[in-house]
PDB file of C-alpha atoms in Angstrom:
ATOM      1  CA  MET A   1       0.135   0.379  -0.048  1.00  0.00           C
ATOM      2  CA  GLY A   2       2.966   2.767   0.929  1.00  0.00           C
ATOM      3  CA  ARG A   3       4.880   1.538  -2.629  1.00  0.00           C
ATOM      4  CA  TYR A   4       1.319   1.981  -4.084  1.00  0.00           C
ATOM      5  CA  VAL A   5      -0.049   5.572  -2.552  1.00  0.00           C
ATOM      6  CA  ALA A   6       4.540   6.596  -3.178  1.00  0.00           C
ATOM      7  CA  ARG A   7       4.105   5.572  -6.688  1.00  0.00           C
ATOM      8  CA  ARG A   8       0.932   7.837  -7.233  1.00  0.00           C
ATOM      9  CA  LEU A   9       1.895  10.788  -5.588  1.00  0.00           C
ATOM     10  CA  LEU A  10       5.067  11.158  -7.959  1.00  0.00           C
ATOM     11  CA  GLN A  11       2.476  10.361 -11.164  1.00  0.00           C
ATOM     12  CA  MET A  12       0.583  13.165  -9.380  1.00  0.00           C
ATOM     13  CA  ILE A  13       3.588  15.781 -10.050  1.00  0.00           C
ATOM     14  CA  PRO A  14       3.744  15.855 -14.186  1.00  0.00           C
ATOM     15  CA  VAL A  15      -0.116  15.825 -14.061  1.00  0.00           C
ATOM     16  CA  PHE A  16      -0.264  18.847 -11.861  1.00  0.00           C
ATOM     17  CA  LEU A  17       2.588  20.695 -14.310  1.00  0.00           C
ATOM     18  CA  GLY A  18       1.187  19.995 -16.910  1.00  0.00           C
ATOM     19  CA  THR A  19      -2.391  21.527 -15.904  1.00  0.00           C
ATOM     20  CA  THR A  20      -1.421  24.116 -14.469  1.00  0.00           C
ATOM     21  CA  PHE A  21       0.922  25.672 -16.493  1.00  0.00           C
ATOM     22  CA  LEU A  22      -1.683  25.166 -19.695  1.00  0.00           C
ATOM     23  CA  ILE A  23      -4.470  26.775 -17.478  1.00  0.00           C
ATOM     24  CA  TYR A  24      -0.938  29.946 -17.151  1.00  0.00           C
ATOM     25  CA  VAL A  25      -0.328  30.132 -20.797  1.00  0.00           C
ATOM     26  CA  MET A  26      -4.267  30.005 -21.752  1.00  0.00           C
ATOM     27  CA  VAL A  27      -5.369  32.631 -18.843  1.00  0.00           C
ATOM     28  CA  TYR A  28      -2.115  34.683 -19.905  1.00  0.00           C
ATOM     29  CA  SER A  29      -2.540  33.919 -23.361  1.00  0.00           C
ATOM     30  CA  LEU A  30      -5.814  36.119 -23.622  1.00  0.00           C
ATOM     31  CA  PRO A  31      -5.676  38.790 -26.442  1.00  0.00           C
ATOM     32  CA  GLY A  32      -6.117  42.680 -24.165  1.00  0.00           C
ATOM     33  CA  ASP A  33      -3.797  44.059 -21.840  1.00  0.00           C
ATOM     34  CA  PRO A  34      -5.204  42.700 -18.097  1.00  0.00           C
ATOM     35  CA  ILE A  35      -3.166  46.049 -16.323  1.00  0.00           C
ATOM     36  CA  SER A  36      -5.116  47.855 -19.002  1.00  0.00           C
ATOM     37  CA  ALA A  37      -8.886  46.825 -18.246  1.00  0.00           C
ATOM     38  CA  LEU A  38      -8.753  48.500 -14.409  1.00  0.00           C
ATOM     39  CA  TYR A  39      -9.535  51.294 -16.172  1.00  0.00           C
ATOM     40  CA  GLY A  40     -12.212  50.051 -17.963  1.00  0.00           C
ATOM     41  CA  ASP A  41     -13.464  52.785 -20.255  1.00  0.00           C
ATOM     42  CA  LYS A  42     -11.013  55.014 -19.142  1.00  0.00           C
ATOM     43  CA  ALA A  43      -7.075  56.301 -21.438  1.00  0.00           C
ATOM     44  CA  ALA A  44      -4.770  54.076 -19.165  1.00  0.00           C
ATOM     45  CA  ASP A  45      -2.295  56.022 -17.673  1.00  0.00           C
ATOM     46  CA  LYS A  46       1.192  54.769 -19.479  1.00  0.00           C
ATOM     47  CA  VAL A  47       3.652  55.180 -17.013  1.00  0.00           C
ATOM     48  CA  PHE A  48       1.525  53.123 -14.905  1.00  0.00           C
ATOM     49  CA  VAL A  49       0.342  50.255 -16.536  1.00  0.00           C
ATOM     50  CA  ALA A  50       4.428  50.037 -17.126  1.00  0.00           C
ATOM     51  CA  SER A  51       5.161  49.665 -13.439  1.00  0.00           C
ATOM     52  CA  LYS A  52       2.094  47.573 -12.564  1.00  0.00           C
ATOM     53  CA  ARG A  53       3.385  44.829 -15.284  1.00  0.00           C
ATOM     54  CA  LYS A  54       7.142  45.345 -14.696  1.00  0.00           C
ATOM     55  CA  GLU A  55       6.264  45.061 -10.666  1.00  0.00           C
ATOM     56  CA  LEU A  56       3.916  41.516 -11.333  1.00  0.00           C
ATOM     57  CA  GLY A  57       6.880  40.284 -13.982  1.00  0.00           C
ATOM     58  CA  LEU A  58       4.287  40.753 -16.808  1.00  0.00           C
ATOM     59  CA  ASP A  59       6.905  41.392 -19.178  1.00  0.00           C
ATOM     60  CA  ASP A  60       8.931  38.144 -18.613  1.00  0.00           C
ATOM     61  CA  PRO A  61       8.736  34.826 -21.299  1.00  0.00           C
ATOM     62  CA  LEU A  62       5.306  32.694 -20.132  1.00  0.00           C
ATOM     63  CA  VAL A  63       7.544  30.116 -18.918  1.00  0.00           C
ATOM     64  CA  VAL A  64       9.190  32.326 -16.818  1.00  0.00           C
ATOM     65  CA  GLN A  65       6.148  33.146 -15.337  1.00  0.00           C
ATOM     66  CA  TYR A  66       5.406  30.340 -14.636  1.00  0.00           C
ATOM     67  CA  PHE A  67       8.271  28.828 -12.928  1.00  0.00           C
ATOM     68  CA  ASN A  68       8.597  32.292 -10.825  1.00  0.00           C
ATOM     69  CA  TYR A  69       4.848  31.545 -10.144  1.00  0.00           C
ATOM     70  CA  LEU A  70       5.348  27.881  -8.878  1.00  0.00           C
ATOM     71  CA  LYS A  71       8.939  28.357  -7.318  1.00  0.00           C
ATOM     72  CA  ASN A  72       6.741  30.566  -4.522  1.00  0.00           C
ATOM     73  CA  ILE A  73       4.026  28.825  -3.855  1.00  0.00           C
ATOM     74  CA  VAL A  74       6.579  25.246  -3.710  1.00  0.00           C
ATOM     75  CA  LEU A  75       8.786  27.151  -1.184  1.00  0.00           C
ATOM     76  CA  HIS A  76       6.691  30.190   0.881  1.00  0.00           C
ATOM     77  CA  TRP A  77       2.988  29.203  -0.361  1.00  0.00           C
ATOM     78  CA  ASP A  78       2.010  32.686  -2.641  1.00  0.00           C
ATOM     79  CA  PHE A  79       0.053  33.155  -4.466  1.00  0.00           C
ATOM     80  CA  GLY A  80       0.784  35.920  -5.273  1.00  0.00           C
ATOM     81  CA  LYS A  81      -1.409  39.029  -6.114  1.00  0.00           C
ATOM     82  CA  ALA A  82      -4.429  40.259  -7.381  1.00  0.00           C
ATOM     83  CA  PHE A  83      -3.961  43.449  -9.699  1.00  0.00           C
ATOM     84  CA  ASN A  84      -5.618  45.869  -6.721  1.00  0.00           C
ATOM     85  CA  GLY A  85      -2.766  44.284  -4.482  1.00  0.00           C
ATOM     86  CA  GLN A  86      -4.451  41.930  -2.288  1.00  0.00           C
ATOM     87  CA  PRO A  87      -2.745  38.188  -2.084  1.00  0.00           C
ATOM     88  CA  VAL A  88      -4.619  35.653  -3.756  1.00  0.00           C
ATOM     89  CA  TRP A  89      -4.420  33.858  -0.979  1.00  0.00           C
ATOM     90  CA  ASN A  90      -6.123  36.012   1.474  1.00  0.00           C
ATOM     91  CA  GLU A  91      -9.583  35.919  -1.687  1.00  0.00           C
ATOM     92  CA  MET A  92      -9.381  31.825  -1.279  1.00  0.00           C
ATOM     93  CA  LYS A  93      -9.561  31.862   2.442  1.00  0.00           C
ATOM     94  CA  ARG A  94     -12.541  33.522   2.092  1.00  0.00           C
ATOM     95  CA  VAL A  95     -14.144  31.790  -0.614  1.00  0.00           C
ATOM     96  CA  PHE A  96     -13.111  28.208  -0.090  1.00  0.00           C
ATOM     97  CA  PRO A  97     -14.088  27.592   2.814  1.00  0.00           C
ATOM     98  CA  ILE A  98     -18.233  29.034   1.009  1.00  0.00           C
ATOM     99  CA  SER A  99     -18.147  26.654  -1.138  1.00  0.00           C
ATOM    100  CA  LEU A 100     -16.832  23.280   0.897  1.00  0.00           C
ATOM    101  CA  LYS A 101     -19.939  24.073   2.971  1.00  0.00           C
ATOM    102  CA  LEU A 102     -22.484  24.258  -0.140  1.00  0.00           C
ATOM    103  CA  ALA A 103     -20.565  21.159  -2.315  1.00  0.00           C
ATOM    104  CA  THR A 104     -21.691  19.665   1.207  1.00  0.00           C
ATOM    105  CA  VAL A 105     -24.660  20.564   1.045  1.00  0.00           C
ATOM    106  CA  ALA A 106     -25.414  19.063  -2.461  1.00  0.00           C
ATOM    107  CA  ILE A 107     -23.474  16.329  -1.803  1.00  0.00           C
ATOM    108  CA  GLY A 108     -25.154  14.605   1.362  1.00  0.00           C
ATOM    109  CA  PHE A 109     -28.371  15.508  -0.635  1.00  0.00           C
ATOM    110  CA  GLU A 110     -26.475  13.374  -3.541  1.00  0.00           C
ATOM    111  CA  ILE A 111     -25.700  10.599  -1.424  1.00  0.00           C
ATOM    112  CA  VAL A 112     -29.143  10.436   0.824  1.00  0.00           C
ATOM    113  CA  VAL A 113     -31.277  10.459  -2.481  1.00  0.00           C
ATOM    114  CA  GLY A 114     -29.221   8.896  -5.267  1.00  0.00           C
ATOM    115  CA  VAL A 115     -28.438   6.014  -3.400  1.00  0.00           C
ATOM    116  CA  ALA A 116     -31.440   5.346  -2.028  1.00  0.00           C
ATOM    117  CA  LEU A 117     -33.483   6.378  -5.341  1.00  0.00           C
ATOM    118  CA  GLY A 118     -31.133   4.104  -7.134  1.00  0.00           C
ATOM    119  CA  VAL A 119     -30.972   0.793  -4.340  1.00  0.00           C
ATOM    120  CA  LEU A 120     -35.347   0.735  -5.376  1.00  0.00           C
ATOM    121  CA  SER A 121     -34.892   1.329  -9.159  1.00  0.00           C
ATOM    122  CA  GLY A 122     -32.665  -1.888  -8.788  1.00  0.00           C
ATOM    123  CA  LEU A 123     -34.394  -3.972  -6.482  1.00  0.00           C
ATOM    124  CA  ARG A 124     -37.652  -3.328  -8.100  1.00  0.00           C
ATOM    125  CA  ARG A 125     -36.231  -3.511 -11.607  1.00  0.00           C
ATOM    126  CA  GLY A 126     -38.937  -3.273 -14.657  1.00  0.00           C
ATOM    127  CA  LYS A 127     -41.519  -3.000 -11.713  1.00  0.00           C
ATOM    128  CA  PHE A 128     -43.726   0.875 -11.747  1.00  0.00           C
ATOM    129  CA  ALA A 129     -40.847   1.604  -9.192  1.00  0.00           C
ATOM    130  CA  ASP A 130     -38.364   1.507 -11.524  1.00  0.00           C
ATOM    131  CA  ARG A 131     -40.182   3.136 -14.204  1.00  0.00           C
ATOM    132  CA  ILE A 132     -40.918   6.043 -12.004  1.00  0.00           C
ATOM    133  CA  VAL A 133     -36.841   6.711 -11.344  1.00  0.00           C
ATOM    134  CA  LEU A 134     -35.868   6.523 -14.384  1.00  0.00           C
ATOM    135  CA  VAL A 135     -38.545   8.188 -15.957  1.00  0.00           C
ATOM    136  CA  ILE A 136     -37.728  11.134 -12.837  1.00  0.00           C
ATOM    137  CA  THR A 137     -34.101  11.421 -13.543  1.00  0.00           C
ATOM    138  CA  LEU A 138     -34.369  11.351 -17.052  1.00  0.00           C
ATOM    139  CA  LEU A 139     -36.181  14.807 -16.205  1.00  0.00           C
ATOM    140  CA  ILE A 140     -33.540  16.221 -14.309  1.00  0.00           C
ATOM    141  CA  ILE A 141     -30.351  14.986 -16.304  1.00  0.00           C
ATOM    142  CA  SER A 142     -32.440  16.689 -19.252  1.00  0.00           C
ATOM    143  CA  ILE A 143     -33.117  20.130 -17.389  1.00  0.00           C
ATOM    144  CA  PRO A 144     -30.114  22.675 -17.898  1.00  0.00           C
ATOM    145  CA  ILE A 145     -29.042  23.636 -14.385  1.00  0.00           C
ATOM    146  CA  PHE A 146     -29.348  27.608 -14.809  1.00  0.00           C
ATOM    147  CA  VAL A 147     -33.429  26.796 -16.164  1.00  0.00           C
ATOM    148  CA  LEU A 148     -33.529  24.018 -12.957  1.00  0.00           C
ATOM    149  CA  GLY A 149     -31.580  27.208 -10.505  1.00  0.00           C
ATOM    150  CA  ARG A 150     -34.436  29.892 -11.349  1.00  0.00           C
ATOM    151  CA  VAL A 151     -37.348  27.321 -11.039  1.00  0.00           C
ATOM    152  CA  ILE A 152     -36.810  26.401  -7.417  1.00  0.00           C
ATOM    153  CA  GLN A 153     -35.780  29.860  -6.305  1.00  0.00           C
ATOM    154  CA  TRP A 154     -38.856  31.364  -8.234  1.00  0.00           C
ATOM    155  CA  THR A 155     -40.991  28.756  -6.227  1.00  0.00           C
ATOM    156  CA  VAL A 156     -39.761  27.646  -2.554  1.00  0.00           C
ATOM    157  CA  ALA A 157     -38.240  31.491  -1.686  1.00  0.00           C
ATOM    158  CA  ILE A 158     -40.667  34.227  -3.714  1.00  0.00           C
ATOM    159  CA  LYS A 159     -43.654  32.061  -3.962  1.00  0.00           C
ATOM    160  CA  TRP A 160     -43.450  29.907  -1.475  1.00  0.00           C
ATOM    161  CA  ASP A 161     -41.429  32.457   0.883  1.00  0.00           C
ATOM    162  CA  LEU A 162     -39.636  29.260   2.443  1.00  0.00           C
ATOM    163  CA  THR A 163     -36.061  30.485   2.239  1.00  0.00           C
ATOM    164  CA  LYS A 164     -34.631  34.085   0.452  1.00  0.00           C
ATOM    165  CA  PRO A 165     -33.949  33.881  -2.912  1.00  0.00           C
ATOM    166  CA  THR A 166     -29.991  34.745  -2.556  1.00  0.00           C
ATOM    167  CA  VAL A 167     -27.353  33.602  -0.162  1.00  0.00           C
ATOM    168  CA  GLY A 168     -25.601  36.615   0.349  1.00  0.00           C
ATOM    169  CA  GLY A 169     -22.267  37.144   2.455  1.00  0.00           C
ATOM    170  CA  GLU A 170     -22.456  35.059   5.626  1.00  0.00           C
ATOM    171  CA  ALA A 171     -23.684  32.208   4.002  1.00  0.00           C
ATOM    172  CA  HIS A 172     -25.426  30.042   6.834  1.00  0.00           C
ATOM    173  CA  TRP A 173     -26.040  26.295   6.661  1.00  0.00           C
ATOM    174  CA  ALA A 174     -29.791  26.892   6.219  1.00  0.00           C
ATOM    175  CA  ASP A 175     -29.556  29.697   3.111  1.00  0.00           C
ATOM    176  CA  LEU A 176     -27.034  26.896   0.901  1.00  0.00           C
ATOM    177  CA  MET A 177     -29.705  24.125   1.538  1.00  0.00           C
ATOM    178  CA  MET A 178     -31.384  25.821  -1.702  1.00  0.00           C
ATOM    179  CA  PRO A 179     -28.552  26.128  -3.642  1.00  0.00           C
ATOM    180  CA  GLY A 180     -27.361  22.922  -2.621  1.00  0.00           C
ATOM    181  CA  PHE A 181     -30.017  21.017  -3.626  1.00  0.00           C
ATOM    182  CA  VAL A 182     -29.986  22.662  -7.484  1.00  0.00           C
ATOM    183  CA  LEU A 183     -26.078  22.077  -7.372  1.00  0.00           C
ATOM    184  CA  GLY A 184     -26.241  17.875  -6.489  1.00  0.00           C
ATOM    185  CA  ALA A 185     -29.628  17.733  -8.436  1.00  0.00           C
ATOM    186  CA  LEU A 186     -27.869  16.418 -11.570  1.00  0.00           C
ATOM    187  CA  ALA A 187     -25.218  14.302  -9.092  1.00  0.00           C
ATOM    188  CA  VAL A 188     -28.552  12.636  -7.711  1.00  0.00           C
ATOM    189  CA  ALA A 189     -30.164  11.694 -11.232  1.00  0.00           C
ATOM    190  CA  PHE A 190     -26.451   9.871 -12.535  1.00  0.00           C
ATOM    191  CA  LEU A 191     -25.992   8.327  -9.253  1.00  0.00           C
ATOM    192  CA  ALA A 192     -28.865   6.954  -9.135  1.00  0.00           C
ATOM    193  CA  ARG A 193     -28.182   5.343 -12.788  1.00  0.00           C
ATOM    194  CA  VAL A 194     -25.017   4.451 -11.740  1.00  0.00           C
ATOM    195  CA  THR A 195     -26.003   2.430  -8.106  1.00  0.00           C
ATOM    196  CA  ARG A 196     -29.699   0.825 -10.398  1.00  0.00           C
ATOM    197  CA  THR A 197     -26.597  -0.515 -12.576  1.00  0.00           C
ATOM    198  CA  SER A 198     -24.827  -1.373 -10.297  1.00  0.00           C
ATOM    199  CA  ILE A 199     -27.457  -2.680  -7.920  1.00  0.00           C
ATOM    200  CA  VAL A 200     -28.618  -4.950 -10.825  1.00  0.00           C
ATOM    201  CA  GLU A 201     -25.645  -6.370 -12.550  1.00  0.00           C
ATOM    202  CA  ASN A 202     -24.822  -8.315  -8.778  1.00  0.00           C
ATOM    203  CA  LEU A 203     -27.861  -9.057  -7.434  1.00  0.00           C
ATOM    204  CA  ARG A 204     -27.672 -11.841 -10.791  1.00  0.00           C
ATOM    205  CA  ALA A 205     -24.198 -12.249  -8.863  1.00  0.00           C
ATOM    206  CA  ASP A 206     -23.447 -16.496  -7.087  1.00  0.00           C
ATOM    207  CA  TYR A 207     -22.131 -14.714  -3.813  1.00  0.00           C
ATOM    208  CA  ILE A 208     -26.174 -13.060  -3.719  1.00  0.00           C
ATOM    209  CA  ARG A 209     -27.766 -16.585  -4.581  1.00  0.00           C
ATOM    210  CA  THR A 210     -25.942 -18.188  -1.637  1.00  0.00           C
ATOM    211  CA  ALA A 211     -26.616 -15.764   0.911  1.00  0.00           C
ATOM    212  CA  THR A 212     -29.783 -16.052  -0.089  1.00  0.00           C
ATOM    213  CA  ALA A 213     -29.442 -19.821   0.659  1.00  0.00           C
ATOM    214  CA  LYS A 214     -28.393 -20.086   3.793  1.00  0.00           C
ATOM    215  CA  GLY A 215     -31.480 -18.177   4.505  1.00  0.00           C
ATOM    216  CA  LEU A 216     -30.066 -14.692   5.745  1.00  0.00           C
ATOM    217  CA  PRO A 217     -32.368 -11.861   6.308  1.00  0.00           C
ATOM    218  CA  ARG A 218     -33.162  -9.721   3.168  1.00  0.00           C
ATOM    219  CA  ARG A 219     -32.226  -7.252   5.056  1.00  0.00           C
ATOM    220  CA  ARG A 220     -28.466  -8.063   5.913  1.00  0.00           C
ATOM    221  CA  VAL A 221     -28.246  -9.309   1.863  1.00  0.00           C
ATOM    222  CA  ILE A 222     -28.829  -6.339   0.267  1.00  0.00           C
ATOM    223  CA  THR A 223     -26.580  -3.900   2.661  1.00  0.00           C
ATOM    224  CA  VAL A 224     -23.508  -5.900   3.311  1.00  0.00           C
ATOM    225  CA  HIS A 225     -22.959  -8.136  -0.078  1.00  0.00           C
ATOM    226  CA  LEU A 226     -25.623  -6.366  -2.051  1.00  0.00           C
ATOM    227  CA  LEU A 227     -24.988  -2.875  -1.748  1.00  0.00           C
ATOM    228  CA  ARG A 228     -20.632  -2.893  -0.553  1.00  0.00           C
ATOM    229  CA  ASN A 229     -20.225  -5.013  -3.583  1.00  0.00           C
ATOM    230  CA  SER A 230     -22.166  -2.574  -5.233  1.00  0.00           C
ATOM    231  CA  MET A 231     -20.163   0.842  -4.214  1.00  0.00           C
ATOM    232  CA  ILE A 232     -17.278   0.924  -6.495  1.00  0.00           C
ATOM    233  CA  PRO A 233     -18.517   2.562  -9.051  1.00  0.00           C
ATOM    234  CA  MET A 234     -20.543   4.967  -6.581  1.00  0.00           C
ATOM    235  CA  VAL A 235     -17.255   6.058  -4.927  1.00  0.00           C
ATOM    236  CA  THR A 236     -15.718   6.475  -8.002  1.00  0.00           C
ATOM    237  CA  LEU A 237     -18.662   8.491  -8.945  1.00  0.00           C
ATOM    238  CA  ILE A 238     -19.504  10.410  -6.153  1.00  0.00           C
ATOM    239  CA  GLY A 239     -15.341  11.313  -5.349  1.00  0.00           C
ATOM    240  CA  THR A 240     -15.334  13.075  -8.819  1.00  0.00           C
ATOM    241  CA  ASP A 241     -18.109  15.200  -7.663  1.00  0.00           C
ATOM    242  CA  LEU A 242     -16.469  16.257  -4.792  1.00  0.00           C
ATOM    243  CA  GLY A 243     -13.765  17.850  -6.955  1.00  0.00           C
ATOM    244  CA  THR A 244     -16.482  19.428  -9.336  1.00  0.00           C
ATOM    245  CA  LEU A 245     -18.943  20.562  -6.105  1.00  0.00           C
ATOM    246  CA  MET A 246     -15.655  22.357  -4.516  1.00  0.00           C
ATOM    247  CA  GLY A 247     -14.929  23.704  -7.981  1.00  0.00           C
ATOM    248  CA  GLY A 248     -18.079  25.348  -7.466  1.00  0.00           C
ATOM    249  CA  ALA A 249     -20.223  25.873  -9.695  1.00  0.00           C
ATOM    250  CA  ILE A 250     -20.498  28.826 -11.781  1.00  0.00           C
ATOM    251  CA  VAL A 251     -24.061  28.721 -12.868  1.00  0.00           C
ATOM    252  CA  THR A 252     -26.234  28.266  -9.429  1.00  0.00           C
ATOM    253  CA  GLU A 253     -23.521  29.960  -7.244  1.00  0.00           C
ATOM    254  CA  GLY A 254     -24.414  33.182  -9.810  1.00  0.00           C
ATOM    255  CA  ILE A 255     -27.945  32.950 -10.235  1.00  0.00           C
ATOM    256  CA  PHE A 256     -28.121  32.183  -5.629  1.00  0.00           C
ATOM    257  CA  ASN A 257     -25.575  35.323  -5.431  1.00  0.00           C
ATOM    258  CA  VAL A 258     -23.329  32.699  -2.997  1.00  0.00           C
ATOM    259  CA  PRO A 259     -19.936  34.521  -2.806  1.00  0.00           C
ATOM    260  CA  GLY A 260     -17.755  31.136  -3.737  1.00  0.00           C
ATOM    261  CA  VAL A 261     -14.987  30.036  -5.895  1.00  0.00           C
ATOM    262  CA  GLY A 262     -16.818  29.367  -8.990  1.00  0.00           C
ATOM    263  CA  TYR A 263     -18.065  33.234  -7.939  1.00  0.00           C
ATOM    264  CA  THR A 264     -14.692  34.391  -8.163  1.00  0.00           C
ATOM    265  CA  LEU A 265     -13.952  32.086 -10.998  1.00  0.00           C
ATOM    266  CA  PHE A 266     -16.518  33.830 -12.843  1.00  0.00           C
ATOM    267  CA  GLN A 267     -15.887  37.358 -11.801  1.00  0.00           C
ATOM    268  CA  ALA A 268     -11.081  37.255 -11.873  1.00  0.00           C
ATOM    269  CA  ILE A 269     -12.635  35.946 -15.722  1.00  0.00           C
ATOM    270  CA  ARG A 270     -14.559  38.671 -16.597  1.00  0.00           C
ATOM    271  CA  LEU A 271     -11.706  41.538 -15.386  1.00  0.00           C
ATOM    272  CA  LYS A 272      -8.719  39.443 -16.523  1.00  0.00           C
ATOM    273  CA  GLU A 273      -8.024  38.572 -13.162  1.00  0.00           C
ATOM    274  CA  GLY A 274      -4.958  35.847 -14.245  1.00  0.00           C
ATOM    275  CA  PRO A 275      -3.590  36.071 -10.531  1.00  0.00           C
ATOM    276  CA  THR A 276      -7.100  34.657  -8.722  1.00  0.00           C
ATOM    277  CA  VAL A 277      -8.521  32.126 -11.563  1.00  0.00           C
ATOM    278  CA  ILE A 278      -4.644  31.125 -11.765  1.00  0.00           C
ATOM    279  CA  GLY A 279      -4.483  30.686  -7.561  1.00  0.00           C
ATOM    280  CA  ILE A 280      -7.826  29.400  -7.722  1.00  0.00           C
ATOM    281  CA  VAL A 281      -7.994  26.836  -9.920  1.00  0.00           C
ATOM    282  CA  THR A 282      -4.242  25.287  -9.015  1.00  0.00           C
ATOM    283  CA  VAL A 283      -6.275  24.511  -5.468  1.00  0.00           C
ATOM    284  CA  LEU A 284      -9.128  23.114  -7.136  1.00  0.00           C
ATOM    285  CA  VAL A 285      -6.263  20.910  -9.306  1.00  0.00           C
ATOM    286  CA  LEU A 286      -4.580  19.662  -6.544  1.00  0.00           C
ATOM    287  CA  ILE A 287      -8.251  19.030  -4.715  1.00  0.00           C
ATOM    288  CA  PHE A 288      -9.458  16.971  -7.974  1.00  0.00           C
ATOM    289  CA  LEU A 289      -5.664  14.804  -7.607  1.00  0.00           C
ATOM    290  CA  ALA A 290      -6.605  14.053  -3.770  1.00  0.00           C
ATOM    291  CA  CYS A 291      -9.783  13.003  -4.531  1.00  0.00           C
ATOM    292  CA  SER A 292      -8.542  10.523  -7.478  1.00  0.00           C
ATOM    293  CA  LEU A 293      -6.007   8.952  -4.813  1.00  0.00           C
ATOM    294  CA  ILE A 294      -8.618   9.020  -1.991  1.00  0.00           C
ATOM    295  CA  VAL A 295     -11.107   6.332  -4.296  1.00  0.00           C
ATOM    296  CA  ASP A 296      -7.841   4.296  -5.385  1.00  0.00           C
ATOM    297  CA  LEU A 297      -7.159   3.952  -1.723  1.00  0.00           C
ATOM    298  CA  LEU A 298     -11.299   3.078  -1.155  1.00  0.00           C
ATOM    299  CA  TYR A 299     -10.701   0.103  -3.571  1.00  0.00           C
ATOM    300  CA  ALA A 300      -9.582  -1.806  -0.993  1.00  0.00           C
ATOM    301  CA  VAL A 301     -11.614  -1.898   1.565  1.00  0.00           C
ATOM    302  CA  LEU A 302     -14.623  -2.227  -0.071  1.00  0.00           C
ATOM    303  CA  ASP A 303     -13.738  -4.442  -1.673  1.00  0.00           C
ATOM    304  CA  PRO A 304     -10.945  -7.284   0.089  1.00  0.00           C
ATOM    305  CA  ARG A 305      -9.969  -8.749  -3.978  1.00  0.00           C
ATOM    306  CA  ILE A 306      -8.710  -5.408  -4.344  1.00  0.00           C
ATOM    307  CA  ARG A 307      -4.355  -5.427  -4.137  1.00  0.00           C
ATOM    308  CA  TYR A 308      -1.708  -2.712  -4.763  1.00  0.00           C
ATOM    309  CA  ALA A 309       1.519  -3.873  -6.227  1.00  0.00           C
TER     310      ALA A 309
END
């Protein structure tokens, strides 16, 4: 196990370098001068622009800029400064906890509802409950997230007045329930379908017939034998979803005015705030890599037959 983890960590290094370098090049290769964009429609002061570009190292070649950025992260955990002079790390410390809370709500909703619907559909394969679940999941998948968000916001918050229509700066847990439901709705549909497929496949396995023939209670057969052996594809999907949800859904956070990662990332892209975009994406890459490693390690916990060389 130790060798496997060490090898995976070493494999993450080129993935991290390649991903962050591509993002860095794409962000700073966009047309236009980000310093001049700070002036908006006004004429930019050429002396200030030249001084600011030199201060931020924007006059250096992209490769030199990238390695200076990487060196500051590795040695000092310094993600640079935004064009307004504020450290990018301070902004990330403000927005990532909010997106973590939103992702927690969404992933909790996904696991509870998605797994329950998938198990119900798998155990009732071909029956009325199975068809209802398939229709519901297909309907959710076919609705664009911005349409679902607006409909839920208008119905729950405006018409029924059950909660606030927008979240705002404090982002309490209660305020995040509605955007968390919208953010996790699509993942619920996919998880329910994956769970159903896995349940149906394992119901035909010999160990289920053996457990049933031995006279074990049906609840024990389902919870101990069937669910545990069906969880590998479910864990894979949940692990990738966790990284995606932590990234913050730009559309969902925009609709509900959640000041999280997605909303901040959109604003940084719109204002051409390169350091902020690069800093957030770098942390998101690390989150995705960590989720991928944790999912791989959980495989051996769920299935003792899996061994890591």
